PDB file of C-alpha atoms in Angstrom:
ATOM      1  CA  ASP L1179     -11.098 -17.897   2.302  1.00  0.00           C
ATOM      2  CA  THR L1180      -8.304 -15.771   2.614  1.00  0.00           C
ATOM      3  CA  ALA L1181      -7.678 -13.628  -0.533  1.00  0.00           C
ATOM      4  CA  VAL L1182      -4.089 -12.835  -0.136  1.00  0.00           C
ATOM      5  CA  SER L1183      -2.008 -14.634   2.449  1.00  0.00           C
ATOM      6  CA  GLN L1184       1.837 -14.269   3.252  1.00  0.00           C
ATOM      7  CA  THR L1185       3.914 -16.764   5.144  1.00  0.00           C
ATOM      8  CA  PRO L1186       5.580 -16.354   7.556  1.00  0.00           C
ATOM      9  CA  LYS L1187       3.840 -13.418   9.503  1.00  0.00           C
ATOM     10  CA  TYR L1188       6.777 -12.638  11.544  1.00  0.00           C
ATOM     11  CA  LEU L1189      10.751 -13.400  10.663  1.00  0.00           C
ATOM     12  CA  VAL L1190      13.454 -12.765  12.964  1.00  0.00           C
ATOM     13  CA  THR L1191      16.977 -13.250  11.657  1.00  0.00           C
ATOM     14  CA  GLN L1192      20.694 -12.245  11.909  1.00  0.00           C
ATOM     15  CA  MET L1193      22.778 -10.101   9.724  1.00  0.00           C
ATOM     16  CA  GLY L1194      24.235 -12.110   6.789  1.00  0.00           C
ATOM     17  CA  ASN L1195      21.385 -14.834   6.540  1.00  0.00           C
ATOM     18  CA  ASP L1196      19.257 -15.651   3.624  1.00  0.00           C
ATOM     19  CA  LYS L1197      15.372 -15.823   4.017  1.00  0.00           C
ATOM     20  CA  SER L1198      12.331 -16.335   1.946  1.00  0.00           C
ATOM     21  CA  ILE L1199       8.964 -14.666   2.346  1.00  0.00           C
ATOM     22  CA  LYS L1200       5.817 -16.605   0.470  1.00  0.00           C
ATOM     23  CA  CYS L1201       2.849 -15.028  -0.930  1.00  0.00           C
ATOM     24  CA  GLU L1202      -0.068 -16.707  -2.467  1.00  0.00           C
ATOM     25  CA  GLN L1203      -3.319 -15.289  -3.799  1.00  0.00           C
ATOM     26  CA  ASN L1204      -6.596 -17.147  -4.661  1.00  0.00           C
ATOM     27  CA  LEU L1205      -8.340 -14.066  -6.379  1.00  0.00           C
ATOM     28  CA  GLY L1206      -7.377 -15.185  -9.912  1.00  0.00           C
ATOM     29  CA  HIS L1207      -5.647 -12.085 -10.401  1.00  0.00           C
ATOM     30  CA  ASP L1208      -2.724 -11.791 -13.044  1.00  0.00           C
ATOM     31  CA  THR L1209      -0.725  -9.008 -11.391  1.00  0.00           C
ATOM     32  CA  MET L1210       1.373  -9.271  -8.155  1.00  0.00           C
ATOM     33  CA  TYR L1211       3.327  -7.031  -6.136  1.00  0.00           C
ATOM     34  CA  TRP L1212       6.032  -6.968  -3.476  1.00  0.00           C
ATOM     35  CA  TYR L1213       5.995  -3.650  -1.314  1.00  0.00           C
ATOM     36  CA  LYS L1214       8.336  -2.653   1.631  1.00  0.00           C
ATOM     37  CA  GLN L1215       6.959  -0.434   4.451  1.00  0.00           C
ATOM     38  CA  ASP L1216       9.618   0.845   6.520  1.00  0.00           C
ATOM     39  CA  SER L1217       9.487   2.212  10.159  1.00  0.00           C
ATOM     40  CA  LYS L1218       8.335   5.377   8.989  1.00  0.00           C
ATOM     41  CA  LYS L1219       5.160   3.582   7.686  1.00  0.00           C
ATOM     42  CA  PHE L1220       6.253   4.553   4.095  1.00  0.00           C
ATOM     43  CA  LEU L1221       4.958   2.107   1.452  1.00  0.00           C
ATOM     44  CA  LYS L1222       6.988   1.776  -1.608  1.00  0.00           C
ATOM     45  CA  ILE L1223       6.776  -0.873  -4.444  1.00  0.00           C
ATOM     46  CA  MET L1224       9.676  -3.239  -4.953  1.00  0.00           C
ATOM     47  CA  PHE L1225       8.601  -5.518  -7.789  1.00  0.00           C
ATOM     48  CA  SER L1226       5.499  -6.510  -9.852  1.00  0.00           C
ATOM     49  CA  TYR L1227       4.927  -9.285 -11.969  1.00  0.00           C
ATOM     50  CA  ASN L1228       2.046 -10.236 -14.612  1.00  0.00           C
ATOM     51  CA  ASN L1229       1.523 -13.797 -15.614  1.00  0.00           C
ATOM     52  CA  LYS L1230       4.778 -14.689 -14.236  1.00  0.00           C
ATOM     53  CA  GLU L1231       6.745 -12.019 -15.952  1.00  0.00           C
ATOM     54  CA  LEU L1232       8.444  -9.368 -14.392  1.00  0.00           C
ATOM     55  CA  ILE L1233       7.181  -5.799 -15.101  1.00  0.00           C
ATOM     56  CA  ILE L1234       8.733  -3.571 -12.541  1.00  0.00           C
ATOM     57  CA  ASN L1235      11.943  -3.478 -10.876  1.00  0.00           C
ATOM     58  CA  GLU L1236      12.354  -0.796  -8.677  1.00  0.00           C
ATOM     59  CA  THR L1237      15.823   0.399  -7.370  1.00  0.00           C
ATOM     60  CA  VAL L1238      15.998  -2.569  -5.295  1.00  0.00           C
ATOM     61  CA  PRO L1239      19.517  -4.311  -4.418  1.00  0.00           C
ATOM     62  CA  ASN L1240      20.218  -7.108  -6.183  1.00  0.00           C
ATOM     63  CA  ARG L1241      20.175  -9.055  -2.927  1.00  0.00           C
ATOM     64  CA  PHE L1242      16.191  -9.367  -3.245  1.00  0.00           C
ATOM     65  CA  SER L1243      15.184 -11.657  -6.149  1.00  0.00           C
ATOM     66  CA  PRO L1244      11.391 -12.388  -6.760  1.00  0.00           C
ATOM     67  CA  LYS L1245      10.240 -15.606  -8.253  1.00  0.00           C
ATOM     68  CA  SER L1246       6.909 -16.063  -9.578  1.00  0.00           C
ATOM     69  CA  PRO L1247       6.146 -19.829 -10.072  1.00  0.00           C
ATOM     70  CA  ASP L1248       2.651 -19.350 -11.508  1.00  0.00           C
ATOM     71  CA  LYS L1249       0.546 -16.226 -11.639  1.00  0.00           C
ATOM     72  CA  ALA L1250      -0.977 -17.261  -7.991  1.00  0.00           C
ATOM     73  CA  HIS L1251       2.369 -17.153  -6.385  1.00  0.00           C
ATOM     74  CA  LEU L1252       5.129 -14.793  -5.573  1.00  0.00           C
ATOM     75  CA  ASN L1253       8.020 -15.251  -3.509  1.00  0.00           C
ATOM     76  CA  LEU L1254      10.662 -12.976  -2.369  1.00  0.00           C
ATOM     77  CA  HIS L1255      14.174 -14.215  -1.573  1.00  0.00           C
ATOM     78  CA  ILE L1256      16.675 -12.257   0.287  1.00  0.00           C
ATOM     79  CA  ASN L1257      20.206 -12.637   0.435  1.00  0.00           C
ATOM     80  CA  SER L1258      22.813 -11.438   2.970  1.00  0.00           C
ATOM     81  CA  LEU L1259      20.300  -9.719   5.198  1.00  0.00           C
ATOM     82  CA  GLU L1260      21.124  -6.380   6.360  1.00  0.00           C
ATOM     83  CA  LEU L1261      19.938  -4.189   9.136  1.00  0.00           C
ATOM     84  CA  GLY L1262      18.188  -1.876   6.786  1.00  0.00           C
ATOM     85  CA  ASP L1263      16.220  -4.660   5.503  1.00  0.00           C
ATOM     86  CA  SER L1264      14.019  -4.716   8.613  1.00  0.00           C
ATOM     87  CA  ALA L1265      10.743  -3.501   7.538  1.00  0.00           C
ATOM     88  CA  VAL L1266       7.146  -4.919   6.922  1.00  0.00           C
ATOM     89  CA  TYR L1267       6.680  -6.487   3.287  1.00  0.00           C
ATOM     90  CA  PHE L1268       3.424  -6.574   1.662  1.00  0.00           C
ATOM     91  CA  CYS L1269       2.456  -8.691  -1.105  1.00  0.00           C
ATOM     92  CA  ALA L1270      -0.608  -7.339  -3.239  1.00  0.00           C
ATOM     93  CA  SER L1271      -2.504  -8.620  -6.196  1.00  0.00           C
ATOM     94  CA  ASN L1272      -4.936  -7.005  -8.642  1.00  0.00           C
ATOM     95  CA  PRO L1273      -6.802  -7.907 -11.791  1.00  0.00           C
ATOM     96  CA  THR L1274      -4.936  -6.885 -15.091  1.00  0.00           C
ATOM     97  CA  GLY L1275      -5.477  -3.445 -15.853  1.00  0.00           C
ATOM     98  CA  ALA L1276      -6.879  -2.516 -12.498  1.00  0.00           C
ATOM     99  CA  VAL L1277      -3.910  -1.280 -10.842  1.00  0.00           C
ATOM    100  CA  TYR L1278      -5.715   1.026  -8.539  1.00  0.00           C
ATOM    101  CA  GLU L1279      -7.652  -1.930  -6.936  1.00  0.00           C
ATOM    102  CA  GLN L1280      -4.922  -3.645  -5.233  1.00  0.00           C
ATOM    103  CA  TYR L1281      -5.562  -6.163  -2.583  1.00  0.00           C
ATOM    104  CA  PHE L1282      -2.719  -6.624   0.075  1.00  0.00           C
ATOM    105  CA  GLY L1283      -1.791  -9.457   2.259  1.00  0.00           C
ATOM    106  CA  PRO L1284      -1.556  -8.875   6.322  1.00  0.00           C
ATOM    107  CA  GLY L1285       2.199  -8.309   5.911  1.00  0.00           C
ATOM    108  CA  THR L1286       5.506 -10.055   7.116  1.00  0.00           C
ATOM    109  CA  ARG L1287       7.402  -8.459   9.613  1.00  0.00           C
ATOM    110  CA  LEU L1288      10.973  -8.719   9.161  1.00  0.00           C
ATOM    111  CA  THR L1289      13.534  -7.727  11.985  1.00  0.00           C
ATOM    112  CA  VAL L1290      17.256  -8.386  11.305  1.00  0.00           C
ATOM    113  CA  THR L1291      19.543  -8.558  14.539  1.00  0.00           C
TER     114      THR L1291
ATOM    115  CA  GLU E  55       9.904  12.349  -9.235  1.00  0.00           C
ATOM    116  CA  ASP E  56       6.445  11.628  -8.719  1.00  0.00           C
ATOM    117  CA  GLN E  57       5.619  12.741  -5.011  1.00  0.00           C
ATOM    118  CA  VAL E  58       2.625  12.317  -2.639  1.00  0.00           C
ATOM    119  CA  THR E  59       2.532  14.280   0.637  1.00  0.00           C
ATOM    120  CA  GLN E  60      -0.175  13.549   3.151  1.00  0.00           C
ATOM    121  CA  SER E  61      -0.986  16.024   6.175  1.00  0.00           C
ATOM    122  CA  PRO E  62      -1.276  15.808   8.882  1.00  0.00           C
ATOM    123  CA  GLU E  63       0.661  13.214   9.858  1.00  0.00           C
ATOM    124  CA  ALA E  64      -1.401  12.315  12.800  1.00  0.00           C
ATOM    125  CA  LEU E  65      -4.921  13.553  13.782  1.00  0.00           C
ATOM    126  CA  ARG E  66      -6.748  13.064  16.847  1.00  0.00           C
ATOM    127  CA  LEU E  67     -10.716  13.601  17.132  1.00  0.00           C
ATOM    128  CA  GLN E  68     -13.398  13.432  19.570  1.00  0.00           C
ATOM    129  CA  GLU E  69     -16.181  11.053  18.360  1.00  0.00           C
ATOM    130  CA  GLY E  70     -18.576  13.076  16.066  1.00  0.00           C
ATOM    131  CA  GLU E  71     -15.961  15.835  15.381  1.00  0.00           C
ATOM    132  CA  SER E  72     -15.888  16.201  11.912  1.00  0.00           C
ATOM    133  CA  SER E  73     -12.453  17.044   9.780  1.00  0.00           C
ATOM    134  CA  SER E  74     -10.475  16.547   6.595  1.00  0.00           C
ATOM    135  CA  LEU E  75      -7.192  14.960   5.706  1.00  0.00           C
ATOM    136  CA  ASN E  76      -5.249  16.265   2.980  1.00  0.00           C
ATOM    137  CA  CYS E  77      -3.099  14.582   0.016  1.00  0.00           C
ATOM    138  CA  SER E  78      -1.023  16.763  -2.198  1.00  0.00           C
ATOM    139  CA  TYR E  79       0.509  15.628  -5.276  1.00  0.00           C
ATOM    140  CA  THR E  80       3.288  16.233  -7.946  1.00  0.00           C
ATOM    141  CA  VAL E  81       2.983  13.944 -10.908  1.00  0.00           C
ATOM    142  CA  SER E  82       3.827  13.635 -14.425  1.00  0.00           C
ATOM    143  CA  GLY E  83       0.402  12.583 -16.008  1.00  0.00           C
ATOM    144  CA  LEU E  84      -1.993  11.634 -13.357  1.00  0.00           C
ATOM    145  CA  ARG E  85      -3.793   8.521 -14.040  1.00  0.00           C
ATOM    146  CA  GLY E  86      -5.848   8.499 -10.781  1.00  0.00           C
ATOM    147  CA  LEU E  87      -5.761   9.087  -7.205  1.00  0.00           C
ATOM    148  CA  PHE E  88      -6.560   6.392  -4.646  1.00  0.00           C
ATOM    149  CA  TRP E  89      -7.500   6.230  -1.086  1.00  0.00           C
ATOM    150  CA  TYR E  90      -6.575   3.182   1.219  1.00  0.00           C
ATOM    151  CA  ARG E  91      -7.383   2.476   4.627  1.00  0.00           C
ATOM    152  CA  GLN E  92      -4.732   0.606   6.825  1.00  0.00           C
ATOM    153  CA  ASP E  93      -5.772  -0.746  10.196  1.00  0.00           C
ATOM    154  CA  PRO E  94      -2.481  -1.847  12.542  1.00  0.00           C
ATOM    155  CA  GLY E  95      -0.820  -5.065  11.792  1.00  0.00           C
ATOM    156  CA  LYS E  96      -2.856  -5.571   8.172  1.00  0.00           C
ATOM    157  CA  GLY E  97      -2.301  -4.646   4.695  1.00  0.00           C
ATOM    158  CA  PRO E  98      -3.975  -1.558   3.169  1.00  0.00           C
ATOM    159  CA  GLU E  99      -7.606  -1.864   2.106  1.00  0.00           C
ATOM    160  CA  PHE E 100      -9.025   0.010  -0.990  1.00  0.00           C
ATOM    161  CA  LEU E 101     -11.629   2.597  -0.341  1.00  0.00           C
ATOM    162  CA  PHE E 102     -11.897   5.298  -3.355  1.00  0.00           C
ATOM    163  CA  THR E 103     -10.703   6.135  -7.143  1.00  0.00           C
ATOM    164  CA  LEU E 104     -10.968   9.624  -8.281  1.00  0.00           C
ATOM    165  CA  TYR E 105      -9.750  10.217 -11.856  1.00  0.00           C
ATOM    166  CA  SER E 106     -10.697  13.859 -12.544  1.00  0.00           C
ATOM    167  CA  ALA E 107     -10.933  17.335 -10.823  1.00  0.00           C
ATOM    168  CA  GLY E 108     -14.093  18.053  -9.232  1.00  0.00           C
ATOM    169  CA  GLU E 109     -15.043  14.251  -8.737  1.00  0.00           C
ATOM    170  CA  GLU E 110     -16.493  12.970  -5.291  1.00  0.00           C
ATOM    171  CA  LYS E 111     -16.652   9.474  -3.756  1.00  0.00           C
ATOM    172  CA  GLU E 112     -18.774   8.754  -0.667  1.00  0.00           C
ATOM    173  CA  LYS E 113     -18.642   5.709   1.662  1.00  0.00           C
ATOM    174  CA  GLU E 114     -20.463   6.034   4.916  1.00  0.00           C
ATOM    175  CA  ARG E 115     -18.813   8.697   6.840  1.00  0.00           C
ATOM    176  CA  LEU E 116     -16.058   9.214   4.398  1.00  0.00           C
ATOM    177  CA  LYS E 117     -16.289  11.654   1.077  1.00  0.00           C
ATOM    178  CA  ALA E 118     -12.975  11.890  -0.823  1.00  0.00           C
ATOM    179  CA  THR E 119     -12.757  15.050  -3.320  1.00  0.00           C
ATOM    180  CA  LEU E 120     -10.149  15.690  -6.028  1.00  0.00           C
ATOM    181  CA  THR E 121      -8.731  18.910  -7.515  1.00  0.00           C
ATOM    182  CA  LYS E 122      -5.835  19.494  -9.838  1.00  0.00           C
ATOM    183  CA  LYS E 123      -3.470  19.469  -7.099  1.00  0.00           C
ATOM    184  CA  GLU E 124      -4.542  17.616  -3.939  1.00  0.00           C
ATOM    185  CA  SER E 125      -7.297  15.725  -2.699  1.00  0.00           C
ATOM    186  CA  PHE E 126      -9.176  15.663   0.561  1.00  0.00           C
ATOM    187  CA  LEU E 127     -10.724  12.760   2.501  1.00  0.00           C
ATOM    188  CA  HIS E 128     -13.426  14.428   4.621  1.00  0.00           C
ATOM    189  CA  ILE E 129     -14.723  12.452   7.813  1.00  0.00           C
ATOM    190  CA  THR E 130     -18.200  13.390   9.099  1.00  0.00           C
ATOM    191  CA  ALA E 131     -19.147  12.575  12.488  1.00  0.00           C
ATOM    192  CA  PRO E 132     -16.516  10.198  12.739  1.00  0.00           C
ATOM    193  CA  LYS E 133     -16.501   6.979  15.150  1.00  0.00           C
ATOM    194  CA  PRO E 134     -13.940   5.183  17.117  1.00  0.00           C
ATOM    195  CA  GLU E 135     -13.917   2.241  14.507  1.00  0.00           C
ATOM    196  CA  ASP E 136     -12.760   4.928  11.927  1.00  0.00           C
ATOM    197  CA  SER E 137      -9.362   4.925  13.768  1.00  0.00           C
ATOM    198  CA  ALA E 138      -6.778   3.823  11.020  1.00  0.00           C
ATOM    199  CA  THR E 139      -4.134   5.468   8.692  1.00  0.00           C
ATOM    200  CA  TYR E 140      -5.436   6.604   5.801  1.00  0.00           C
ATOM    201  CA  LEU E 141      -3.188   6.207   2.829  1.00  0.00           C
ATOM    202  CA  CYS E 142      -3.408   8.274  -0.499  1.00  0.00           C
ATOM    203  CA  ALA E 143      -1.731   6.822  -3.684  1.00  0.00           C
ATOM    204  CA  VAL E 144      -1.508   8.097  -7.115  1.00  0.00           C
ATOM    205  CA  ARG E 145      -1.121   5.796 -10.480  1.00  0.00           C
ATOM    206  CA  THR E 146       1.711   7.289 -12.398  1.00  0.00           C
ATOM    207  CA  GLY E 147       1.895   7.700 -16.237  1.00  0.00           C
ATOM    208  CA  GLY E 148       4.544   6.247 -18.328  1.00  0.00           C
ATOM    209  CA  GLY E 149       5.016   2.598 -19.283  1.00  0.00           C
ATOM    210  CA  SER E 150       4.915   1.043 -16.079  1.00  0.00           C
ATOM    211  CA  GLU E 151       1.800   0.642 -13.865  1.00  0.00           C
ATOM    212  CA  LYS E 152       2.494   1.279 -10.364  1.00  0.00           C
ATOM    213  CA  LEU E 153       1.132   3.195  -7.402  1.00  0.00           C
ATOM    214  CA  VAL E 154       3.099   5.819  -5.641  1.00  0.00           C
ATOM    215  CA  PHE E 155       1.838   6.052  -2.020  1.00  0.00           C
ATOM    216  CA  GLY E 156       2.110   9.097   0.474  1.00  0.00           C
ATOM    217  CA  LYS E 157       3.069   8.271   4.157  1.00  0.00           C
ATOM    218  CA  GLY E 158      -0.194   8.492   5.402  1.00  0.00           C
ATOM    219  CA  THR E 159      -2.326  10.417   8.130  1.00  0.00           C
ATOM    220  CA  LYS E 160      -2.957   8.193  11.469  1.00  0.00           C
ATOM    221  CA  LEU E 161      -6.278   9.109  12.592  1.00  0.00           C
ATOM    222  CA  THR E 162      -7.480   8.222  16.038  1.00  0.00           C
ATOM    223  CA  VAL E 163     -11.399   8.821  17.218  1.00  0.00           C
ATOM    224  CA  ASN E 164     -11.937   8.985  20.957  1.00  0.00           C
ATOM    225  CA  PRO E 165     -15.047   7.879  22.200  1.00  0.00           C
TER     226      PRO E 165
END
């Protein structure tokens, strides 16, 4: 009965590789997000989608490409990984209009070596 | 640019020792201030929403208050299970709906 799930939980890869992180929510929410939490624990929004439509695209390198196949899923593909991409990536969701009440997934710890 | 600053970065308390965490903000058009709790290895969990100066919200040993420039999270007689990182976030104005988070205060309550 997990609300927001992410796979994988840990991801270790080398510079230059391409990797994907998947997110699914079973809450029936219309809005989903990707956040990045760096080593200093600073949580920053990357993207948001509402009903499969991109709403927010912060100043994120275009090596990062989100995709929402349906409103319950939001995946994140990262090309040509760099050392600075190492962080914990969180997926979140909320009902339309309730941006404050976000439900977060458990996070994916990405380590680029 | 919208900014949220939390202090202190880390706080150690003895069980039963009350204290407060601070969140100050500089935003254009505040549309709400929110507190989240984050346990190690987990995603943040929503605690409170505050919309206007003078508003207060309570949950167990936690009470959140809001002024025009800052918010406080008061912890009364904390227990070890209150140990976590507490994040403050603001909802900004403008056309996009998003939250801007502070860096958090890591609270450790010793038995």
